[in-house]
Short mmCIF file of C-alpha atoms in Angstrom, two decimals:
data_model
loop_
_atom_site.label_atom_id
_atom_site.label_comp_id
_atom_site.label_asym_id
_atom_site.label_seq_id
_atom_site.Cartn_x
_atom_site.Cartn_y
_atom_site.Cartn_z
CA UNK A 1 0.00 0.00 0.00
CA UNK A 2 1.46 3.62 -1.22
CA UNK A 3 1.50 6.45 1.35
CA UNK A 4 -1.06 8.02 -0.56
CA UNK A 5 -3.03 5.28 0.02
CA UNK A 6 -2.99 4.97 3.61
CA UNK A 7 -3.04 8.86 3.97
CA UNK A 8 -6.41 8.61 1.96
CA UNK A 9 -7.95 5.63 4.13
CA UNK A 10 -6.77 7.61 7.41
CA UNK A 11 -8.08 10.89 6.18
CA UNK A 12 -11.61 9.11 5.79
CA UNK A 13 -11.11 7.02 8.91
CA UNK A 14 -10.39 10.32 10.95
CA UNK A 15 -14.03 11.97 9.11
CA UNK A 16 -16.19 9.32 9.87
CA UNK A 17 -14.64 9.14 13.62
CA UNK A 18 -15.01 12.53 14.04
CA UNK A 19 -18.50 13.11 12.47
CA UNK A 20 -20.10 10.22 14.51
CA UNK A 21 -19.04 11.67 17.76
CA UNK A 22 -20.39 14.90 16.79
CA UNK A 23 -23.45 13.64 15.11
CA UNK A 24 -23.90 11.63 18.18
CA UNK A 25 -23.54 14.24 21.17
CA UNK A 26 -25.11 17.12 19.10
CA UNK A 27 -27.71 15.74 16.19
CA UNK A 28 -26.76 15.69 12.52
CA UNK A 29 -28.46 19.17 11.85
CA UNK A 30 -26.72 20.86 14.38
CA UNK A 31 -23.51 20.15 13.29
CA UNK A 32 -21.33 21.82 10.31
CA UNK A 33 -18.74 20.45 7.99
CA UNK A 34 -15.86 23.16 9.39
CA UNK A 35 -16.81 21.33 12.90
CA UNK A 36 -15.90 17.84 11.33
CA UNK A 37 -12.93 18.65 9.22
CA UNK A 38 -11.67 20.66 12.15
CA UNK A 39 -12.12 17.71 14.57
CA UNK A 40 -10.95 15.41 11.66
CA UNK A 41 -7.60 17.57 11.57
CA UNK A 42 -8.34 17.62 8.10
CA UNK A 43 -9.42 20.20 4.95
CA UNK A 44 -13.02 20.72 3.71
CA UNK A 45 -12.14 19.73 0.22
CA UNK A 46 -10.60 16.61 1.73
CA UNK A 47 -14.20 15.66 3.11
CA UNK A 48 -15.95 16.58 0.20
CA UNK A 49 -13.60 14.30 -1.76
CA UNK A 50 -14.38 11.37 0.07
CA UNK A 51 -17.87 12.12 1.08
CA UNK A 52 -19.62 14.69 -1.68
CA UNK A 53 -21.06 16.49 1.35
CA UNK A 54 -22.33 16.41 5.24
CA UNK A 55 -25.18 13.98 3.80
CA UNK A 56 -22.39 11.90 2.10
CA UNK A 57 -20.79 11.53 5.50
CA UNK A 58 -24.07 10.59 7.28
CA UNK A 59 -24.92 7.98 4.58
CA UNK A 60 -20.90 6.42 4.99
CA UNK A 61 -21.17 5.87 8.82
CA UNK A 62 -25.02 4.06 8.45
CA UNK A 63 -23.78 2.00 5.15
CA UNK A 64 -20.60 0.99 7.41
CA UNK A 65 -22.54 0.10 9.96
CA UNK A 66 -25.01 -1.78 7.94
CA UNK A 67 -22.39 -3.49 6.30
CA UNK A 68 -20.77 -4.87 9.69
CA UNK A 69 -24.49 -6.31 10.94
CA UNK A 70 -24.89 -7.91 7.85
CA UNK A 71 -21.97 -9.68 7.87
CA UNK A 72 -22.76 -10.94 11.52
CA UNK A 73 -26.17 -12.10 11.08
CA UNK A 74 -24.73 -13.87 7.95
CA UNK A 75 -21.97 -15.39 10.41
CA UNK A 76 -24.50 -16.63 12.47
CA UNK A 77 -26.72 -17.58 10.48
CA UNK A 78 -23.89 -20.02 9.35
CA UNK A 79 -22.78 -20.96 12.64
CA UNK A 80 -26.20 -22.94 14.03
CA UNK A 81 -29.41 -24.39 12.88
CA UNK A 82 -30.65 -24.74 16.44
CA UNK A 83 -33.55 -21.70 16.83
CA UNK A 84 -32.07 -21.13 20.43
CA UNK A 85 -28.31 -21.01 19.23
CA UNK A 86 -29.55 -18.43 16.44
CA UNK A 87 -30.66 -15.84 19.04
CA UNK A 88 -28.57 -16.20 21.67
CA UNK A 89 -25.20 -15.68 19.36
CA UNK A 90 -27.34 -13.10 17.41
CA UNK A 91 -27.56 -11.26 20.50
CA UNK A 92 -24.23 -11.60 21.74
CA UNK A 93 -22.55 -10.90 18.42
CA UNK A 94 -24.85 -7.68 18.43
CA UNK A 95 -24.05 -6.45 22.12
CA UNK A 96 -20.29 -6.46 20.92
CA UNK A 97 -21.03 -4.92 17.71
CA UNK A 98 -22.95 -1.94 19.30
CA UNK A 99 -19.93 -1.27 21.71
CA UNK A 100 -18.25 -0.96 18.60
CA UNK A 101 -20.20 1.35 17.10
CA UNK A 102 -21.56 2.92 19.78
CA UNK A 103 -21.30 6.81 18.51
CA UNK A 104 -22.51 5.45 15.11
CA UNK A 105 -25.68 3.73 16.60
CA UNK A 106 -26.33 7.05 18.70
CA UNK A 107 -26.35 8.83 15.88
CA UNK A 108 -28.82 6.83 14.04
CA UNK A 109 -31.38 6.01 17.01
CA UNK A 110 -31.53 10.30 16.51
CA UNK A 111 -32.63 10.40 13.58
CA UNK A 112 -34.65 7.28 13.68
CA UNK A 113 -36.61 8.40 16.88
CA UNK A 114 -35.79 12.73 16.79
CA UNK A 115 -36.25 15.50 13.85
CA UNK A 116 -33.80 15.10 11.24
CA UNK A 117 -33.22 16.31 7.48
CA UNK A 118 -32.08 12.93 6.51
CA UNK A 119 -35.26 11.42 5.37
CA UNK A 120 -33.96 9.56 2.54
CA UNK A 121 -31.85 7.82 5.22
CA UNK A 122 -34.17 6.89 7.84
CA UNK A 123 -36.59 5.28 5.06
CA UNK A 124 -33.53 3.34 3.81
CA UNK A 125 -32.81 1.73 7.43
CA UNK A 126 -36.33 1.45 8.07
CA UNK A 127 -36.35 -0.97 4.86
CA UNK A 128 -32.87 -2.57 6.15
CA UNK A 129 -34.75 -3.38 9.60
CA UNK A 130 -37.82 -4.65 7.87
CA UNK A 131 -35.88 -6.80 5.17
CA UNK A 132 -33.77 -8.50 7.95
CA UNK A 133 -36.96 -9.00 10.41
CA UNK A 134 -38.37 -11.08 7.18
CA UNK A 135 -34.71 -12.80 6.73
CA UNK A 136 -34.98 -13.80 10.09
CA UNK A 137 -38.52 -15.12 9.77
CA UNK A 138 -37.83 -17.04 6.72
CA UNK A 139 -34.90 -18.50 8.76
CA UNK A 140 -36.77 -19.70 11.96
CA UNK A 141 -39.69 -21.01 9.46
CA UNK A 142 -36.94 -23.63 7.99
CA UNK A 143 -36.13 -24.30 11.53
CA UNK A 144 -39.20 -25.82 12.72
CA UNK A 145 -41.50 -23.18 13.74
CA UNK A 146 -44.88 -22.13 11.64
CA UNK A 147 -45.25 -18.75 10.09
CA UNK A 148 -47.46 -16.89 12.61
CA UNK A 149 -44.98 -18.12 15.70
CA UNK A 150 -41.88 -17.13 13.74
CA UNK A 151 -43.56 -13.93 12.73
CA UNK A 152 -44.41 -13.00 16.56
CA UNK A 153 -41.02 -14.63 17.82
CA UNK A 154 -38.78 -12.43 15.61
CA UNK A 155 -41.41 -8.86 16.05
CA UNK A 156 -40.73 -9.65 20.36
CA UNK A 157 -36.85 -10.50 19.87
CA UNK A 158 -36.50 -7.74 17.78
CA UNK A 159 -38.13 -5.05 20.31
CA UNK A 160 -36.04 -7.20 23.00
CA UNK A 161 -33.00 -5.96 20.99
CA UNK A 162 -33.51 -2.60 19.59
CA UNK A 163 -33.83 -1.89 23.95
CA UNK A 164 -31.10 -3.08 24.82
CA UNK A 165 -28.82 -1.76 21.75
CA UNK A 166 -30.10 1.35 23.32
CA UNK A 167 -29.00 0.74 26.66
CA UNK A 168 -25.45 0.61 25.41
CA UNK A 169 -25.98 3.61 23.65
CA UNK A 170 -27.10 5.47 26.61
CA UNK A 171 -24.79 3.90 28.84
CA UNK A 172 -20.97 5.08 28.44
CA UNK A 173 -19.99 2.81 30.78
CA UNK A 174 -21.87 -0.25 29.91
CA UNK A 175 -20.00 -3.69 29.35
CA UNK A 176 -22.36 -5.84 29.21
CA UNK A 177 -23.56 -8.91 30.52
CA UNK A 178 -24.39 -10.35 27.10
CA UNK A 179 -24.39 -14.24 28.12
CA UNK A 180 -26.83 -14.26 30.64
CA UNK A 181 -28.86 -11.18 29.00
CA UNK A 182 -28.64 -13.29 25.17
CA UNK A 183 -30.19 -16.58 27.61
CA UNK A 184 -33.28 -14.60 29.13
CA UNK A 185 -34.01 -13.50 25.79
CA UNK A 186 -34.39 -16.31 24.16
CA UNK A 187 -36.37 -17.86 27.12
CA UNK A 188 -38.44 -14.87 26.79
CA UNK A 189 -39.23 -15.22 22.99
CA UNK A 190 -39.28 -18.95 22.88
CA UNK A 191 -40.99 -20.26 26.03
CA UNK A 192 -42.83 -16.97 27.48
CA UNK A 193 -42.39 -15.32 31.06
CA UNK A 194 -43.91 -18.30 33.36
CA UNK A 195 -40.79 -20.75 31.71
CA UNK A 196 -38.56 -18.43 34.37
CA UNK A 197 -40.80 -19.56 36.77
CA UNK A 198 -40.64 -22.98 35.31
CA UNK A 199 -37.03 -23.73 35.28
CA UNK A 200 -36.57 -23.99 31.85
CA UNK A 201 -33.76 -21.51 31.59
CA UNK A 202 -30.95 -23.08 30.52
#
């Protein structure tokens, strides 16, 4: 790899860093491109020729983030055919991948759930959310379960999850108990509240 090359790939490294901390602690909207560059350490014209614009630099952090679930449910999805096995390492793989991305996720629960200018991207992972809730449905059908229990199964996980994805948002110092939490889950989902009364936690 030339100089130039890693030069380029830490120039748009440092943007997206930069711009999902800002985007995250003050809102896309309230935040301008001399804020970013300056944070970035870097030169508008640098940003705008890696990202087009502010819009191009909101629609790089989501995409990269998209891109990194994708590949884990696809991992997973790979890894087990046992229903349980599927959400449990679904929701540990998840957990992790949130810490990960925690400024990124921030910054997309804001516009998903506050006022943003970014319409075009909140439909698009609107349609990302419902395409993988139907992936996921298709999945537990081949496993064994009908369509109306995988249908309710994956709409309760999925609520399950998009909580506690917040949680690590909202919490700077959370670390997670993602064994134990991925096991009440799928209890929850699977077998209802009374199987924790039951003993059929595993």
């Amino acid at each position: 790899m030339s100089i130039a090359q890693t030069t380029d790939e830490n120039t748009h490294s440092a943007i997206l860093r930069e711009a999902a901390t800002l985007f995250a602690v003050r809102g896309y909207d309230a935040v301008s491109v001399r804020e970013i560059v300056h944070a970035a350490g870097v030169t508008k014209p640098s940003l705008y020729y890696h990202f087009g614009s502010k819009a191009g630099v909101a629609q790089a952090l989501i995409d990269e983030f998209l891109a990194a679930a994708t590949a884990t449910r696809h991992a997973v999805f790979e890894s087990t055919t046992e229903v349980r096995e599927l959400l449990e390492s679904y929701t540990r793989e998840m957990l992790a991948l949130a810490l990960q991305y925690r400024n990124t996720l921030a910054f997309a629960f804001s516009i998903w759930f506050g006022r943003s200018s970014l319409k075009d991207l909140i439909r698009q992972t609107e349609e990302y959310d419902h395409c993988v809730m139907l992936e996921w449905q298709a999945l537990l059908e081949s496993r064994g379960l009908g369509q109306r229990a995988a249908e309710v199964t994956i709409k309760a996980y999925w609520a399950l999850l998009m909580q506690e994805l917040m949680k690590v948002v909202q919490c700077p110092d959370f670390t997670g108990c993602a064994n134990s939490l991925a096991d009440e889950m799928a209890t929850l989902v699977l077998h209802g509240a009374k199987a924790f009364d039951e003993g059929k936690e595993r």
